[in-house]
Tab-separated table of C-alpha atoms in Angstrom:
chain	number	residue	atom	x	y	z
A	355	UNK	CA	20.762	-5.374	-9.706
A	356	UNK	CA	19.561	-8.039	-11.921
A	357	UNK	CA	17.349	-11.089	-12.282
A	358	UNK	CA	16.478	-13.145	-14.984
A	359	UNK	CA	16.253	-11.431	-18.170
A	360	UNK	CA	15.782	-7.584	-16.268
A	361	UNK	CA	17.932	-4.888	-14.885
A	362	UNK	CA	17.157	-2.539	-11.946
A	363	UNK	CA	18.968	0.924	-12.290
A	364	UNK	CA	18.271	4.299	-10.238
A	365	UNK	CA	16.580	6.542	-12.852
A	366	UNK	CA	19.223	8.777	-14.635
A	367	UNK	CA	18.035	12.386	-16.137
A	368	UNK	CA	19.110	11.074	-20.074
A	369	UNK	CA	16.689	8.241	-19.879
A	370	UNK	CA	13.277	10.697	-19.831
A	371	UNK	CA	12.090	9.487	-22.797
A	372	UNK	CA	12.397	5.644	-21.839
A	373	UNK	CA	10.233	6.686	-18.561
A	374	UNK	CA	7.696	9.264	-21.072
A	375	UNK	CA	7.065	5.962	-22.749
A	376	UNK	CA	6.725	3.486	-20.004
A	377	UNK	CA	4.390	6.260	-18.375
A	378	UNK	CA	2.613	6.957	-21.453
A	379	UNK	CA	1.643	3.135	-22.165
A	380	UNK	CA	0.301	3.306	-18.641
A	381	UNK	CA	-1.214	6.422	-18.717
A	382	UNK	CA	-4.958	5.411	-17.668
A	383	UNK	CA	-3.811	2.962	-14.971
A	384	UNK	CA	-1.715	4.928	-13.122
A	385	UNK	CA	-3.450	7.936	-13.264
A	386	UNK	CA	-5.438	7.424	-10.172
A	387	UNK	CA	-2.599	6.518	-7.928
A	388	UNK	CA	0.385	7.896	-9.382
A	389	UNK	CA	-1.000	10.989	-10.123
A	390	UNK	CA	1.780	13.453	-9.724
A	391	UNK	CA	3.917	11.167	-12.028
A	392	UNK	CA	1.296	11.243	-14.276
A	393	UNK	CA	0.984	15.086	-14.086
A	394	UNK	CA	4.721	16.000	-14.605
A	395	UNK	CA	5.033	13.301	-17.833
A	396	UNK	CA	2.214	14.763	-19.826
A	397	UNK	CA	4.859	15.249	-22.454
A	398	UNK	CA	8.304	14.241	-23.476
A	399	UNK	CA	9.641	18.146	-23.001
A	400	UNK	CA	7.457	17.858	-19.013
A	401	UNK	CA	9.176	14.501	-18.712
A	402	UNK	CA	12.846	16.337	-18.793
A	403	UNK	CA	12.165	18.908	-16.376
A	404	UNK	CA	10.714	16.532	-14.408
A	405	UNK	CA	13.962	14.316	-14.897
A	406	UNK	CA	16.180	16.814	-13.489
A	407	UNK	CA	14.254	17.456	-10.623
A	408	UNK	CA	14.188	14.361	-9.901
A	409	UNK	CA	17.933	13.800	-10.059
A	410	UNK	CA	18.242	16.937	-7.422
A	411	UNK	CA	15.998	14.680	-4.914
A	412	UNK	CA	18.165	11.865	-5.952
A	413	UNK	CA	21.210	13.111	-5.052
A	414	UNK	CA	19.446	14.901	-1.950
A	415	UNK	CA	18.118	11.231	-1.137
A	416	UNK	CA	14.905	12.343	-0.473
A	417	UNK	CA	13.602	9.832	-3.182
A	418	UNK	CA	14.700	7.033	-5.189
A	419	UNK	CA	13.225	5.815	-8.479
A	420	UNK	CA	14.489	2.646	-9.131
A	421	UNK	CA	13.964	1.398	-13.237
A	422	UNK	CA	13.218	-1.823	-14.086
A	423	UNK	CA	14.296	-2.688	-17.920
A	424	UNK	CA	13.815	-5.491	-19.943
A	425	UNK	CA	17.427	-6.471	-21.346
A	426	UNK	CA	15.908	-8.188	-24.697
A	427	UNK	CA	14.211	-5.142	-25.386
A	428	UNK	CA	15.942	-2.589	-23.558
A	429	UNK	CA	12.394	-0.107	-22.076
A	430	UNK	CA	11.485	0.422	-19.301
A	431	UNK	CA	8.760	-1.864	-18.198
A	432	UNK	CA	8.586	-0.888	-14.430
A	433	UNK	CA	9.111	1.562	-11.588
A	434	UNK	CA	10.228	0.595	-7.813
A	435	UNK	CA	10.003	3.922	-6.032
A	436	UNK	CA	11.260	5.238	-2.551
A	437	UNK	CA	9.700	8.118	-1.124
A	438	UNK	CA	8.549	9.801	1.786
A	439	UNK	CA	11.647	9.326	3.143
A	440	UNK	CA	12.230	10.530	7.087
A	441	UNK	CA	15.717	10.127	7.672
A	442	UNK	CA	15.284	10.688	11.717
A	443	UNK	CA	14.244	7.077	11.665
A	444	UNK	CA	15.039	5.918	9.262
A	445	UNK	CA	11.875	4.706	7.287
A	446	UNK	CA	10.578	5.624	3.510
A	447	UNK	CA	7.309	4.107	1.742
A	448	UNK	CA	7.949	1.805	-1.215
A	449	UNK	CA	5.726	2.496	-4.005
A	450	UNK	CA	5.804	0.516	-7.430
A	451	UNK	CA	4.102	-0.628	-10.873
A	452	UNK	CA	4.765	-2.632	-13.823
A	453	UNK	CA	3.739	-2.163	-17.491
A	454	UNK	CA	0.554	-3.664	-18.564
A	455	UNK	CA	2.254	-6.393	-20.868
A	456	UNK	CA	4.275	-7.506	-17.841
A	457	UNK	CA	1.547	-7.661	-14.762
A	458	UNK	CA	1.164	-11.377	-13.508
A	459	UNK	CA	4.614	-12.734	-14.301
A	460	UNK	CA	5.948	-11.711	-10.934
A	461	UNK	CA	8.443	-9.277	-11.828
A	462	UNK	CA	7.638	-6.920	-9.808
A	463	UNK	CA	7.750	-9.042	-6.578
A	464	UNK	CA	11.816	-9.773	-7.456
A	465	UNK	CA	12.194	-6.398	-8.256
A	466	UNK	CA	10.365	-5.198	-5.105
A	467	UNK	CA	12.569	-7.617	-2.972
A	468	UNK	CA	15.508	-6.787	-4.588
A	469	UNK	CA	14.962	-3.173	-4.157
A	470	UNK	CA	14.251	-3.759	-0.500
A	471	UNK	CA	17.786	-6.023	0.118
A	472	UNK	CA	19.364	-3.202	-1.635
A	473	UNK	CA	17.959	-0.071	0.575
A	474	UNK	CA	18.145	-1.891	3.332
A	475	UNK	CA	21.832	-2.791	3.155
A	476	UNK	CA	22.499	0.583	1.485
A	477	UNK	CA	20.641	2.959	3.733
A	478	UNK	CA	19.945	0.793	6.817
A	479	UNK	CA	16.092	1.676	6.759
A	480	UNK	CA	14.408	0.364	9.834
A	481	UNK	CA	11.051	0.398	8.399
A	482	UNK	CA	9.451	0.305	5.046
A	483	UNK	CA	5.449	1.096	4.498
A	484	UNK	CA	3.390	0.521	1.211
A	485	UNK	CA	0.218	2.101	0.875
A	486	UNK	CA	-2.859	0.321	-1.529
A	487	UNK	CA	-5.858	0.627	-2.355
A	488	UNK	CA	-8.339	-2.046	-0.517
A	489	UNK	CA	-9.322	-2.822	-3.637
A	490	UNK	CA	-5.841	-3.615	-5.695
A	491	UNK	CA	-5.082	-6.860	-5.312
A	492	UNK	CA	-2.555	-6.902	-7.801
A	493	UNK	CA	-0.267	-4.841	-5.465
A	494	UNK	CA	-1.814	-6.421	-2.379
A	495	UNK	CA	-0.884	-9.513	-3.598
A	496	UNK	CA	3.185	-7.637	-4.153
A	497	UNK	CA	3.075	-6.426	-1.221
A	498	UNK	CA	2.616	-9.491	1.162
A	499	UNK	CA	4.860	-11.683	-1.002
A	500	UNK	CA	6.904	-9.091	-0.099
A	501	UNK	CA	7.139	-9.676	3.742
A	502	UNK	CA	4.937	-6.823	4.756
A	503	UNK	CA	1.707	-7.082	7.343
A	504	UNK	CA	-1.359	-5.294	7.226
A	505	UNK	CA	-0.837	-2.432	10.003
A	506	UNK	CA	-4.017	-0.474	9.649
A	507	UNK	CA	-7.022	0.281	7.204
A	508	UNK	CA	-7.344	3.979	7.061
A	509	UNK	CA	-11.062	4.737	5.807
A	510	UNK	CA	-11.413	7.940	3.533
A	511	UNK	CA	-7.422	8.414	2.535
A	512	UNK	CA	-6.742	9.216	-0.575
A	513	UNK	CA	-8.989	11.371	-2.988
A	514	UNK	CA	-7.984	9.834	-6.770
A	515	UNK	CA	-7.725	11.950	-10.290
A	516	UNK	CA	-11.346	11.136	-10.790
A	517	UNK	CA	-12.694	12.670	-7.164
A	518	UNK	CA	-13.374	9.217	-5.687
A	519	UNK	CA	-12.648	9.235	-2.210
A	520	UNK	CA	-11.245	5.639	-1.005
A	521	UNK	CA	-9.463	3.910	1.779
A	522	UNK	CA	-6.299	2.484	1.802
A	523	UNK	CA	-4.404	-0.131	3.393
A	524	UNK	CA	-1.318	0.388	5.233
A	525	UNK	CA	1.242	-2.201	5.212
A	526	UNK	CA	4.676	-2.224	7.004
A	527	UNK	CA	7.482	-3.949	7.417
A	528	UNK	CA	9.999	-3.624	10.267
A	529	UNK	CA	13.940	-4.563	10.176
């Protein structure tokens, strides 16, 4: 998948130290809400192991990490993730984030939708969900350009890296 000067690939085990890097740039903002990604990249040699596991839940399509990569300098400058997938549906929550150089230009709302064509078509999901925080309206703001509706605020959900406890909106979108 492409657009514009960017390519969207499914993450592939020999490009760890492209995603250490894009993670590592990130590090503080995504630590809150991408904490397990956070906690398995803490170094290039964590990033590996954490590559191959992730290729096993690839190819067991219980998640899908798709890359986004800037073609005139070739990193990784995003992530477009499928997960909680429950194939007796079938629905999965779309997760995503973009490198701090890149937030604002809308990238991630092409990649997002382009993502979303491509699951769709490829996996015939019936519904996708995004989960944010009330508070991000960066991904709020992705999310509802998106096509998805507020379904629900659920109060006290998610406890973040630093112990806050927060509520988060739920967002879904049905095919």
């Amino acid at each position: 998948m492409n657009f514009d000067h960017f390519k969207i690939n499914l993450l592939q085990p020999t490009e760890s130290e492209a995603f250490f890097n894009l993670i590592d740039r990130n590090r503080a903002r995504l630590e809150d809400f991408f904490a397990g990604t956070v906690a398995k990249t803490l170094t290039l040699e964590d990033t590996k192991a954490y590559c191959l596991e992730i290729e096993e839940r690839i190819q067991n399509k219980t998640y899908l990490p798709y890359m986004v990569i800037d073609l005139t300098t070739n990193l990784f400058v995003g992530l477009v993730d499928v997960k909680n997938i429950d194939w007796n549906v079938p629905k999965a929550e779309l997760g995503f984030f973009i490198d701090a150089e890149y937030q604002g230009q809308g990238i991630t709302t092409k990649a997002a939708t382009l993502v979303i064509e491509h699951i769709i078509a490829e996996f015939k999901f019936i519904k996708l969900l995004c989960r944010a925080s009330s508070r991000n309206n960066g991904s709020i703001a992705v999310i509802l350009k998106s096509g998805f509706e507020l379904e629900g605020v659920i109060r006290n959900d998610y406890r973040t890296t630093k112990g806050e406890i927060v509520d988060l909106n739920y967002y879904g979108r049905v095919f």
